[in-house]
Amino acid sequence: MQLRRAAEIMNSKQKENIVVYYQNEPVNIVSLNSNIGTAYVKSINNNRGFDILIEELSEKKQQ
């Protein structure tokens, strides 16, 4: 995912309707660090938070 799209999702008023995946796990984007290209996300399944590269996010589940 690109930084611009991640920011659009994070700032969307309807972000509950947009599913974002990290390694096929649905996550919520909490914050972005555009300087180093990372996102802090929380798992929807277990509320665990972690930092990842923004490019590892996807709006499509991998098969």
Tab-separated table of N, CA and C in Angstrom:
chain	number	residue	atom	x	y	z
A	1	MET	N	0.851	-1.168	0.000
A	1	MET	CA	0.000	0.000	0.000
A	1	MET	C	0.898	1.231	0.000
A	2	GLN	N	0.426	2.270	-0.620
A	2	GLN	CA	1.176	3.520	-0.639
A	2	GLN	C	0.788	4.387	0.562
A	3	LEU	N	1.707	5.251	0.956
A	3	LEU	CA	1.500	6.134	2.102
A	3	LEU	C	0.223	6.952	1.944
A	4	ARG	N	0.000	7.507	0.763
A	4	ARG	CA	-1.175	8.349	0.551
A	4	ARG	C	-2.467	7.581	0.819
A	5	ARG	N	-2.557	6.354	0.326
A	5	ARG	CA	-3.767	5.551	0.548
A	5	ARG	C	-3.917	5.185	2.018
A	6	ALA	N	-2.831	4.852	2.678
A	6	ALA	CA	-2.895	4.527	4.105
A	6	ALA	C	-3.402	5.728	4.906
A	7	ALA	N	-2.945	6.927	4.554
A	7	ALA	CA	-3.397	8.139	5.238
A	7	ALA	C	-4.874	8.394	4.966
A	8	GLU	N	-5.319	8.159	3.730
A	8	GLU	CA	-6.739	8.321	3.400
A	8	GLU	C	-7.599	7.396	4.254
A	9	ILE	N	-7.184	6.160	4.387
A	9	ILE	CA	-7.933	5.190	5.186
A	9	ILE	C	-7.933	5.599	6.655
A	10	MET	N	-6.765	5.933	7.176
A	10	MET	CA	-6.655	6.282	8.592
A	10	MET	C	-7.523	7.496	8.937
A	11	ASN	N	-7.620	8.459	8.021
A	11	ASN	CA	-8.363	9.687	8.281
A	11	ASN	C	-9.819	9.631	7.827
A	12	SER	N	-10.233	8.526	7.251
A	12	SER	CA	-11.595	8.404	6.737
A	12	SER	C	-12.612	8.339	7.872
A	13	LYS	N	-13.728	8.995	7.678
A	13	LYS	CA	-14.809	8.917	8.653
A	13	LYS	C	-15.484	7.546	8.605
A	14	GLN	N	-15.292	6.816	7.523
A	14	GLN	CA	-15.910	5.497	7.356
A	14	GLN	C	-14.865	4.382	7.377
A	15	LYS	N	-13.785	4.582	8.113
A	15	LYS	CA	-12.706	3.591	8.080
A	15	LYS	C	-13.129	2.228	8.627
A	16	GLU	N	-14.221	2.190	9.389
A	16	GLU	CA	-14.714	0.895	9.875
A	16	GLU	C	-15.146	0.013	8.708
A	17	ASN	N	-15.510	0.638	7.589
A	17	ASN	CA	-15.973	-0.109	6.422
A	17	ASN	C	-14.838	-0.515	5.480
A	18	ILE	N	-13.609	-0.091	5.780
A	18	ILE	CA	-12.460	-0.401	4.927
A	18	ILE	C	-11.588	-1.412	5.660
A	19	VAL	N	-11.456	-2.587	5.089
A	19	VAL	CA	-10.644	-3.635	5.721
A	19	VAL	C	-9.229	-3.551	5.167
A	20	VAL	N	-8.268	-3.501	6.066
A	20	VAL	CA	-6.853	-3.476	5.706
A	20	VAL	C	-6.213	-4.728	6.302
A	21	TYR	N	-5.334	-5.342	5.525
A	21	TYR	CA	-4.704	-6.585	5.961
A	21	TYR	C	-3.188	-6.443	6.075
A	22	TYR	N	-2.657	-7.141	7.060
A	22	TYR	CA	-1.216	-7.337	7.195
A	22	TYR	C	-1.027	-8.840	7.361
A	23	GLN	N	-0.379	-9.467	6.413
A	23	GLN	CA	-0.176	-10.924	6.406
A	23	GLN	C	-1.502	-11.659	6.612
A	24	ASN	N	-2.516	-11.228	5.854
A	24	ASN	CA	-3.865	-11.808	5.876
A	24	ASN	C	-4.604	-11.622	7.195
A	25	GLU	N	-4.096	-10.800	8.078
A	25	GLU	CA	-4.763	-10.501	9.343
A	25	GLU	C	-5.374	-9.101	9.258
A	26	PRO	N	-6.668	-8.957	9.535
A	26	PRO	CA	-7.270	-7.629	9.482
A	26	PRO	C	-6.726	-6.736	10.596
A	27	VAL	N	-6.364	-5.504	10.224
A	27	VAL	CA	-5.781	-4.568	11.179
A	27	VAL	C	-6.404	-3.183	11.016
A	28	ASN	N	-6.292	-2.382	12.067
A	28	ASN	CA	-6.641	-0.969	12.016
A	28	ASN	C	-5.352	-0.161	12.001
A	29	ILE	N	-5.292	0.854	11.152
A	29	ILE	CA	-4.128	1.742	11.122
A	29	ILE	C	-4.298	2.778	12.216
A	30	VAL	N	-3.366	2.812	13.153
A	30	VAL	CA	-3.426	3.747	14.273
A	30	VAL	C	-2.656	5.018	13.950
A	31	SER	N	-1.445	4.873	13.411
A	31	SER	CA	-0.633	6.039	13.064
A	31	SER	C	0.337	5.683	11.950
A	32	LEU	N	0.841	6.737	11.295
A	32	LEU	CA	1.794	6.572	10.205
A	32	LEU	C	3.029	7.408	10.469
A	33	ASN	N	4.179	6.893	10.076
A	33	ASN	CA	5.421	7.653	10.132
A	33	ASN	C	5.932	7.758	8.698
A	34	SER	N	5.631	8.879	8.077
A	34	SER	CA	5.999	9.046	6.668
A	34	SER	C	7.507	9.186	6.476
A	35	ASN	N	8.239	9.583	7.509
A	35	ASN	CA	9.693	9.746	7.388
A	35	ASN	C	10.399	8.423	7.129
A	36	ILE	N	9.921	7.373	7.768
A	36	ILE	CA	10.585	6.077	7.605
A	36	ILE	C	9.677	5.042	6.951
A	37	GLY	N	8.441	5.435	6.590
A	37	GLY	CA	7.549	4.549	5.845
A	37	GLY	C	6.950	3.423	6.655
A	38	THR	N	6.646	3.696	7.928
A	38	THR	CA	6.056	2.663	8.769
A	38	THR	C	4.668	3.065	9.254
A	39	ALA	N	3.940	2.059	9.682
A	39	ALA	CA	2.615	2.261	10.263
A	39	ALA	C	2.554	1.512	11.585
A	40	TYR	N	1.870	2.118	12.561
A	40	TYR	CA	1.554	1.399	13.789
A	40	TYR	C	0.131	0.909	13.607
A	41	VAL	N	-0.068	-0.396	13.696
A	41	VAL	CA	-1.380	-0.990	13.479
A	41	VAL	C	-1.767	-1.844	14.679
A	42	LYS	N	-3.084	-2.078	14.802
A	42	LYS	CA	-3.591	-2.990	15.833
A	42	LYS	C	-4.424	-4.059	15.163
A	43	SER	N	-4.204	-5.281	15.569
A	43	SER	CA	-4.955	-6.410	15.050
A	43	SER	C	-6.417	-6.277	15.466
A	44	ILE	N	-7.317	-6.514	14.528
A	44	ILE	CA	-8.741	-6.508	14.856
A	44	ILE	C	-9.092	-7.742	15.679
A	45	ASN	N	-8.394	-8.844	15.445
A	45	ASN	CA	-8.700	-10.104	16.125
A	45	ASN	C	-8.304	-10.122	17.594
A	46	ASN	N	-7.131	-9.569	17.929
A	46	ASN	CA	-6.672	-9.677	19.319
A	46	ASN	C	-6.169	-8.359	19.910
A	47	ASN	N	-6.341	-7.259	19.188
A	47	ASN	CA	-5.979	-5.912	19.649
A	47	ASN	C	-4.483	-5.743	19.921
A	48	ARG	N	-3.650	-6.636	19.407
A	48	ARG	CA	-2.194	-6.531	19.548
A	48	ARG	C	-1.685	-5.440	18.613
A	49	GLY	N	-0.815	-4.582	19.103
A	49	GLY	CA	-0.268	-3.509	18.288
A	49	GLY	C	1.172	-3.758	17.898
A	50	PHE	N	1.540	-3.290	16.684
A	50	PHE	CA	2.913	-3.471	16.220
A	50	PHE	C	3.208	-2.521	15.069
A	51	ASP	N	4.488	-2.258	14.839
A	51	ASP	CA	4.954	-1.414	13.738
A	51	ASP	C	5.294	-2.290	12.540
A	52	ILE	N	4.905	-1.808	11.349
A	52	ILE	CA	5.201	-2.525	10.109
A	52	ILE	C	5.527	-1.517	9.018
A	53	LEU	N	6.076	-2.001	7.921
A	53	LEU	CA	6.276	-1.143	6.751
A	53	LEU	C	4.924	-0.914	6.078
A	54	ILE	N	4.650	0.314	5.687
A	54	ILE	CA	3.375	0.649	5.045
A	54	ILE	C	3.161	-0.205	3.799
A	55	GLU	N	4.227	-0.469	3.063
A	55	GLU	CA	4.096	-1.238	1.824
A	55	GLU	C	3.634	-2.669	2.071
A	56	GLU	N	3.677	-3.148	3.325
A	56	GLU	CA	3.221	-4.498	3.644
A	56	GLU	C	1.713	-4.566	3.895
A	57	LEU	N	1.047	-3.403	3.921
A	57	LEU	CA	-0.402	-3.365	4.092
A	57	LEU	C	-1.095	-3.597	2.758
A	58	SER	N	-2.287	-4.171	2.825
A	58	SER	CA	-3.051	-4.428	1.611
A	58	SER	C	-4.541	-4.305	1.896
A	59	GLU	N	-5.285	-3.906	0.887
A	59	GLU	CA	-6.748	-3.888	1.012
A	59	GLU	C	-7.347	-5.196	0.531
A	60	LYS	N	-6.505	-6.085	0.064
A	60	LYS	CA	-6.962	-7.382	-0.421
A	60	LYS	C	-6.286	-8.478	0.370
A	61	LYS	N	-7.052	-9.485	0.727
A	61	LYS	CA	-6.493	-10.636	1.414
A	61	LYS	C	-5.666	-11.442	0.423
A	62	GLN	N	-4.475	-11.842	0.815
A	62	GLN	CA	-3.593	-12.627	-0.053
A	62	GLN	C	-4.076	-14.065	-0.114
A	63	GLN	N	-3.888	-14.687	-1.241
A	63	GLN	CA	-4.325	-16.087	-1.391
A	63	GLN	C	-3.186	-17.042	-1.311
